[in-house]
Amino acid sequence: MNELVRLLQAHRSIRKYKPDPVTDEQLFAMLQAAQMASTSSNVQAYSVIRVTDPTVRSELRAVTGGQEHVELAPLFLVWCADLYRDQVACELNGADMVSEGMENFMISTIDTALAAQNAAVAAEAMGLGIVYIGGIRNNLRRVTELLQLPQLVYPVFGMCIGVPDQEPSVRPRLRASAVLHENVYQREGVVAGVQEYDVRTREYYLHRTGGKKDTTWSQEMVNKFRAKPRAYMKDFLEEQGFRLT
């Protein structure tokens, strides 16, 4: 099998790192890989903030619910959807930018995710480990204040990066047959796919926790979707200039 395919299939989230620093050379290699990700109409609607200030790192740890790797990882990046730069480009040409609309919000968010995933793969190819930090969305107003973000910029997620100091097992995913459909969405296979996955994820959780966690994927989804998460999000995004109309 192709070496890159093997690398992608071996991905694990790494939350514990050796003290070795991530070099500027490694960081810029990741950034160059990120910038070569696909981008809608070459908009490149994202920015990356490297957070090195210990006080800010500590504040971000608090925002994420006390995830210590946010503070301790050798490198912590915040990936932001960014239409501010595009607004500047329009102004430089004497034009007003129409930033409103769900499509523009989606373009910026998707561009950010694609770029970040390219960076993650590049990091792993260099022997580093990463974990995405969605917990920064617990309080985006505070994160925006800490990072001094202008209008039309919002933090999508953080990313911890460093040399792995743990060897977690690869978390099982749904079978390909549960996510691949032919021509039309084949609903009849969904139930069977979830039931089969529940068996494997229960075994995974029991093994990973030494028998302390007895749950399944579908039970975890109940916990995930039993209530509306981060209900403030729409109001915050509109405060930042993303008019979701």
mmCIF file of C-alpha atoms in Angstrom:
data_model
loop_
_atom_site.group_PDB
_atom_site.id
_atom_site.type_symbol
_atom_site.label_atom_id
_atom_site.label_comp_id
_atom_site.label_asym_id
_atom_site.label_seq_id
_atom_site.Cartn_x
_atom_site.Cartn_y
_atom_site.Cartn_z
ATOM 1 C CA MET A 1 0.000 0.000 0.000
ATOM 2 C CA ASN A 2 1.108 3.563 -0.690
ATOM 3 C CA GLU A 3 3.032 5.085 2.240
ATOM 4 C CA LEU A 4 0.821 8.181 2.360
ATOM 5 C CA VAL A 5 -2.324 6.058 2.477
ATOM 6 C CA ARG A 6 -0.836 4.053 5.362
ATOM 7 C CA LEU A 7 -0.069 7.303 7.191
ATOM 8 C CA LEU A 8 -3.629 8.561 6.762
ATOM 9 C CA GLN A 9 -5.115 5.282 7.941
ATOM 10 C CA ALA A 10 -2.921 5.278 11.058
ATOM 11 C CA HIS A 11 -4.073 8.661 12.374
ATOM 12 C CA ARG A 12 -4.536 8.968 16.135
ATOM 13 C CA SER A 13 -5.194 11.995 18.303
ATOM 14 C CA ILE A 14 -2.121 12.748 20.418
ATOM 15 C CA ARG A 15 -2.600 14.616 23.695
ATOM 16 C CA LYS A 16 0.735 13.984 25.418
ATOM 17 C CA TYR A 17 3.986 15.312 23.969
ATOM 18 C CA LYS A 18 7.698 15.141 24.573
ATOM 19 C CA PRO A 19 9.336 18.485 25.456
ATOM 20 C CA ASP A 20 11.069 18.680 22.070
ATOM 21 C CA PRO A 21 10.123 21.933 20.326
ATOM 22 C CA VAL A 22 8.419 22.057 16.952
ATOM 23 C CA THR A 23 10.936 23.946 14.824
ATOM 24 C CA ASP A 24 10.107 26.932 12.662
ATOM 25 C CA GLU A 25 11.167 24.830 9.687
ATOM 26 C CA GLN A 26 8.568 22.211 10.591
ATOM 27 C CA LEU A 27 5.908 24.858 11.208
ATOM 28 C CA PHE A 28 6.473 26.540 7.857
ATOM 29 C CA ALA A 29 6.474 23.171 6.084
ATOM 30 C CA MET A 30 3.049 22.522 7.637
ATOM 31 C CA LEU A 31 1.887 25.997 6.647
ATOM 32 C CA GLN A 32 3.039 25.527 3.049
ATOM 33 C CA ALA A 33 1.153 22.232 2.906
ATOM 34 C CA ALA A 34 -1.908 23.958 4.352
ATOM 35 C CA GLN A 35 -1.752 26.695 1.750
ATOM 36 C CA MET A 36 -1.787 24.158 -1.063
ATOM 37 C CA ALA A 37 -5.127 22.738 0.073
ATOM 38 C CA SER A 38 -8.076 23.254 -2.227
ATOM 39 C CA THR A 39 -9.752 26.635 -1.717
ATOM 40 C CA SER A 40 -12.971 27.978 -3.178
ATOM 41 C CA SER A 41 -12.184 30.386 -6.051
ATOM 42 C CA ASN A 42 -8.710 30.898 -4.540
ATOM 43 C CA VAL A 43 -10.318 32.909 -1.730
ATOM 44 C CA GLN A 44 -7.960 31.339 0.870
ATOM 45 C CA ALA A 45 -10.345 32.417 3.612
ATOM 46 C CA TYR A 46 -8.357 31.392 6.672
ATOM 47 C CA SER A 47 -5.608 32.582 8.988
ATOM 48 C CA VAL A 48 -3.530 30.719 11.568
ATOM 49 C CA ILE A 49 -2.460 32.116 14.919
ATOM 50 C CA ARG A 50 0.498 30.561 16.731
ATOM 51 C CA VAL A 51 -0.048 31.121 20.445
ATOM 52 C CA THR A 52 3.201 31.337 22.425
ATOM 53 C CA ASP A 53 2.183 33.700 25.254
ATOM 54 C CA PRO A 54 1.940 31.522 28.411
ATOM 55 C CA THR A 55 -0.842 33.669 29.844
ATOM 56 C CA VAL A 56 -2.948 33.315 26.714
ATOM 57 C CA ARG A 57 -2.253 29.579 26.584
ATOM 58 C CA SER A 58 -3.444 29.283 30.186
ATOM 59 C CA GLU A 59 -6.605 31.255 29.379
ATOM 60 C CA LEU A 60 -7.289 29.034 26.371
ATOM 61 C CA ARG A 61 -6.846 25.965 28.548
ATOM 62 C CA ALA A 62 -9.561 27.314 30.819
ATOM 63 C CA VAL A 63 -11.873 27.981 27.869
ATOM 64 C CA THR A 64 -11.479 24.388 26.664
ATOM 65 C CA GLY A 65 -12.514 22.922 29.995
ATOM 66 C CA GLY A 66 -9.023 22.461 31.426
ATOM 67 C CA GLN A 67 -7.440 20.419 28.638
ATOM 68 C CA GLU A 68 -3.837 20.540 29.809
ATOM 69 C CA HIS A 69 -2.328 19.821 26.389
ATOM 70 C CA VAL A 70 -3.676 23.187 25.190
ATOM 71 C CA GLU A 71 -1.266 24.813 27.622
ATOM 72 C CA LEU A 72 1.572 22.298 27.524
ATOM 73 C CA ALA A 73 1.888 21.225 23.878
ATOM 74 C CA PRO A 74 5.080 22.486 22.194
ATOM 75 C CA LEU A 75 2.978 24.179 19.513
ATOM 76 C CA PHE A 76 -0.581 25.444 19.696
ATOM 77 C CA LEU A 77 -2.318 26.898 16.657
ATOM 78 C CA VAL A 78 -5.733 28.491 16.313
ATOM 79 C CA TRP A 79 -7.238 28.087 12.858
ATOM 80 C CA CYS A 80 -9.555 30.961 11.964
ATOM 81 C CA ALA A 81 -12.047 31.460 9.172
ATOM 82 C CA ASP A 82 -11.058 34.821 7.737
ATOM 83 C CA LEU A 83 -12.954 37.068 5.350
ATOM 84 C CA TYR A 84 -11.325 40.235 6.706
ATOM 85 C CA ARG A 85 -8.375 39.858 4.329
ATOM 86 C CA ASP A 86 -10.793 39.549 1.398
ATOM 87 C CA GLN A 87 -12.561 42.686 2.583
ATOM 88 C CA VAL A 88 -9.198 44.496 2.553
ATOM 89 C CA ALA A 89 -8.559 43.233 -0.987
ATOM 90 C CA CYS A 90 -11.893 44.658 -2.117
ATOM 91 C CA GLU A 91 -11.214 48.001 -0.403
ATOM 92 C CA LEU A 92 -7.810 48.258 -2.078
ATOM 93 C CA ASN A 93 -9.666 48.123 -5.380
ATOM 94 C CA GLY A 94 -12.266 50.685 -4.344
ATOM 95 C CA ALA A 95 -15.041 48.122 -4.010
ATOM 96 C CA ASP A 96 -17.437 47.261 -1.228
ATOM 97 C CA MET A 97 -17.462 43.636 -0.111
ATOM 98 C CA VAL A 98 -20.788 41.898 0.331
ATOM 99 C CA SER A 99 -19.830 39.521 3.127
ATOM 100 C CA GLU A 100 -23.340 38.558 4.166
ATOM 101 C CA GLY A 101 -24.714 35.154 3.319
ATOM 102 C CA MET A 102 -24.492 31.563 4.418
ATOM 103 C CA GLU A 103 -22.386 30.691 1.368
ATOM 104 C CA ASN A 104 -19.578 33.050 2.372
ATOM 105 C CA PHE A 105 -19.632 31.644 5.896
ATOM 106 C CA MET A 106 -19.449 28.110 4.512
ATOM 107 C CA ILE A 107 -16.612 28.983 2.124
ATOM 108 C CA SER A 108 -14.495 30.408 4.942
ATOM 109 C CA THR A 109 -15.202 27.512 7.281
ATOM 110 C CA ILE A 110 -14.549 24.833 4.670
ATOM 111 C CA ASP A 111 -11.365 26.541 3.463
ATOM 112 C CA THR A 112 -10.107 26.580 7.059
ATOM 113 C CA ALA A 113 -10.852 22.909 7.629
ATOM 114 C CA LEU A 114 -9.193 21.811 4.386
ATOM 115 C CA ALA A 115 -6.060 23.827 5.116
ATOM 116 C CA ALA A 116 -5.825 22.557 8.690
ATOM 117 C CA GLN A 117 -6.148 18.937 7.624
ATOM 118 C CA ASN A 118 -3.327 19.366 5.102
ATOM 119 C CA ALA A 119 -1.200 20.768 7.923
ATOM 120 C CA ALA A 120 -2.138 17.860 10.178
ATOM 121 C CA VAL A 121 -1.080 15.305 7.578
ATOM 122 C CA ALA A 122 2.171 17.171 6.976
ATOM 123 C CA ALA A 123 2.849 17.189 10.722
ATOM 124 C CA GLU A 124 2.294 13.449 10.989
ATOM 125 C CA ALA A 125 4.519 12.853 7.961
ATOM 126 C CA MET A 126 7.313 14.574 9.907
ATOM 127 C CA GLY A 127 6.822 12.298 12.905
ATOM 128 C CA LEU A 128 4.715 14.744 14.911
ATOM 129 C CA GLY A 129 1.336 14.155 16.490
ATOM 130 C CA ILE A 130 -1.701 16.418 16.574
ATOM 131 C CA VAL A 131 -5.094 16.788 18.162
ATOM 132 C CA TYR A 132 -7.833 19.181 17.107
ATOM 133 C CA ILE A 133 -9.315 21.312 19.884
ATOM 134 C CA GLY A 134 -12.971 22.082 19.239
ATOM 135 C CA GLY A 135 -13.272 23.166 22.865
ATOM 136 C CA ILE A 136 -12.203 26.702 21.990
ATOM 137 C CA ARG A 137 -15.764 27.123 20.687
ATOM 138 C CA ASN A 138 -16.989 26.887 24.284
ATOM 139 C CA ASN A 139 -16.456 30.646 24.555
ATOM 140 C CA LEU A 140 -15.546 32.237 21.251
ATOM 141 C CA ARG A 141 -16.138 35.731 22.541
ATOM 142 C CA ARG A 142 -13.322 35.222 25.047
ATOM 143 C CA VAL A 143 -11.046 33.623 22.448
ATOM 144 C CA THR A 144 -11.747 36.468 20.034
ATOM 145 C CA GLU A 145 -10.834 38.963 22.764
ATOM 146 C CA LEU A 146 -7.632 37.113 23.664
ATOM 147 C CA LEU A 147 -6.498 36.877 20.048
ATOM 148 C CA GLN A 148 -7.700 40.398 19.138
ATOM 149 C CA LEU A 149 -9.564 39.176 16.084
ATOM 150 C CA PRO A 150 -11.134 41.764 13.752
ATOM 151 C CA GLN A 151 -14.591 41.581 12.231
ATOM 152 C CA LEU A 152 -15.106 38.791 9.687
ATOM 153 C CA VAL A 153 -12.719 36.456 11.512
ATOM 154 C CA TYR A 154 -13.754 33.658 13.861
ATOM 155 C CA PRO A 155 -11.843 30.761 15.472
ATOM 156 C CA VAL A 156 -12.915 27.391 14.060
ATOM 157 C CA PHE A 157 -10.699 25.130 16.208
ATOM 158 C CA GLY A 158 -7.321 24.859 17.851
ATOM 159 C CA MET A 159 -4.590 22.332 17.153
ATOM 160 C CA CYS A 160 -1.949 20.941 19.509
ATOM 161 C CA ILE A 161 1.228 19.688 17.825
ATOM 162 C CA GLY A 162 4.365 18.000 19.107
ATOM 163 C CA VAL A 163 6.476 14.854 19.245
ATOM 164 C CA PRO A 164 4.191 12.091 20.590
ATOM 165 C CA ASP A 165 4.845 10.806 24.089
ATOM 166 C CA GLN A 166 2.093 8.188 23.998
ATOM 167 C CA GLU A 167 0.990 5.335 21.757
ATOM 168 C CA PRO A 168 -2.812 5.280 21.772
ATOM 169 C CA SER A 169 -4.542 2.665 19.677
ATOM 170 C CA VAL A 170 -6.260 3.688 16.456
ATOM 171 C CA ARG A 171 -9.932 4.423 17.133
ATOM 172 C CA PRO A 172 -12.144 2.261 14.913
ATOM 173 C CA ARG A 173 -14.316 4.005 12.361
ATOM 174 C CA LEU A 174 -17.558 3.041 10.679
ATOM 175 C CA ARG A 175 -17.176 0.430 7.961
ATOM 176 C CA ALA A 176 -16.899 1.801 4.439
ATOM 177 C CA SER A 177 -20.202 0.074 3.668
ATOM 178 C CA ALA A 178 -21.890 2.306 6.270
ATOM 179 C CA VAL A 179 -20.735 5.562 4.679
ATOM 180 C CA LEU A 180 -20.466 4.747 0.949
ATOM 181 C CA HIS A 181 -23.713 4.858 -1.055
ATOM 182 C CA GLU A 182 -24.280 4.007 -4.704
ATOM 183 C CA ASN A 183 -26.074 6.643 -6.790
ATOM 184 C CA VAL A 184 -28.659 7.396 -4.085
ATOM 185 C CA TYR A 185 -28.657 7.499 -0.300
ATOM 186 C CA GLN A 186 -29.376 3.929 0.765
ATOM 187 C CA ARG A 187 -31.150 4.274 4.108
ATOM 188 C CA GLU A 188 -31.707 0.559 4.540
ATOM 189 C CA GLY A 189 -28.022 0.030 5.297
ATOM 190 C CA VAL A 190 -27.742 2.690 7.983
ATOM 191 C CA VAL A 191 -29.237 0.707 10.868
ATOM 192 C CA ALA A 192 -27.087 -2.342 10.177
ATOM 193 C CA GLY A 193 -23.996 -0.151 9.886
ATOM 194 C CA VAL A 194 -24.619 1.505 13.249
ATOM 195 C CA GLN A 195 -25.374 -1.778 14.987
ATOM 196 C CA GLU A 196 -22.186 -3.376 13.690
ATOM 197 C CA TYR A 197 -20.148 -0.328 14.678
ATOM 198 C CA ASP A 198 -21.638 -0.379 18.176
ATOM 199 C CA VAL A 199 -20.203 -3.851 18.738
ATOM 200 C CA ARG A 200 -16.698 -2.775 17.773
ATOM 201 C CA THR A 201 -16.745 0.542 19.626
ATOM 202 C CA ARG A 202 -17.933 -1.136 22.823
ATOM 203 C CA GLU A 203 -14.950 -3.488 22.639
ATOM 204 C CA TYR A 204 -12.656 -0.523 21.936
ATOM 205 C CA TYR A 205 -13.863 1.525 24.922
ATOM 206 C CA LEU A 206 -13.661 -1.453 27.281
ATOM 207 C CA HIS A 207 -10.114 -2.254 26.173
ATOM 208 C CA ARG A 208 -8.919 1.364 26.197
ATOM 209 C CA THR A 209 -10.237 2.052 29.707
ATOM 210 C CA GLY A 210 -9.496 -1.306 31.273
ATOM 211 C CA GLY A 211 -13.203 -2.080 31.558
ATOM 212 C CA LYS A 212 -14.138 1.266 33.120
ATOM 213 C CA LYS A 213 -16.133 2.612 30.182
ATOM 214 C CA ASP A 214 -18.913 0.408 28.836
ATOM 215 C CA THR A 215 -20.592 2.325 26.046
ATOM 216 C CA THR A 216 -21.174 2.281 22.294
ATOM 217 C CA TRP A 217 -20.950 4.795 19.475
ATOM 218 C CA SER A 218 -24.717 5.245 19.280
ATOM 219 C CA GLN A 219 -24.888 5.825 23.043
ATOM 220 C CA GLU A 220 -22.166 8.446 22.713
ATOM 221 C CA MET A 221 -24.210 10.115 19.956
ATOM 222 C CA VAL A 222 -27.200 10.263 22.309
ATOM 223 C CA ASN A 223 -25.034 12.187 24.767
ATOM 224 C CA LYS A 224 -23.730 14.411 21.970
ATOM 225 C CA PHE A 225 -27.088 15.345 20.479
ATOM 226 C CA ARG A 226 -29.452 15.293 23.456
ATOM 227 C CA ALA A 227 -29.301 19.104 23.684
ATOM 228 C CA LYS A 228 -28.479 22.069 21.463
ATOM 229 C CA PRO A 229 -24.725 22.681 21.788
ATOM 230 C CA ARG A 230 -23.154 26.140 22.173
ATOM 231 C CA ALA A 231 -26.452 27.898 21.617
ATOM 232 C CA TYR A 232 -24.764 31.313 21.572
ATOM 233 C CA MET A 233 -22.965 30.549 18.293
ATOM 234 C CA LYS A 234 -25.287 32.244 15.787
ATOM 235 C CA ASP A 235 -25.384 35.474 17.790
ATOM 236 C CA PHE A 236 -21.591 35.488 18.120
ATOM 237 C CA LEU A 237 -21.010 34.887 14.400
ATOM 238 C CA GLU A 238 -23.308 37.743 13.496
ATOM 239 C CA GLU A 239 -21.489 39.983 15.970
ATOM 240 C CA GLN A 240 -18.305 39.136 14.040
ATOM 241 C CA GLY A 241 -19.886 40.187 10.773
ATOM 242 C CA PHE A 242 -20.944 36.774 9.438
ATOM 243 C CA ARG A 243 -24.564 37.595 8.590
ATOM 244 C CA LEU A 244 -26.091 34.150 8.141
ATOM 245 C CA THR A 245 -28.827 35.122 5.675
#
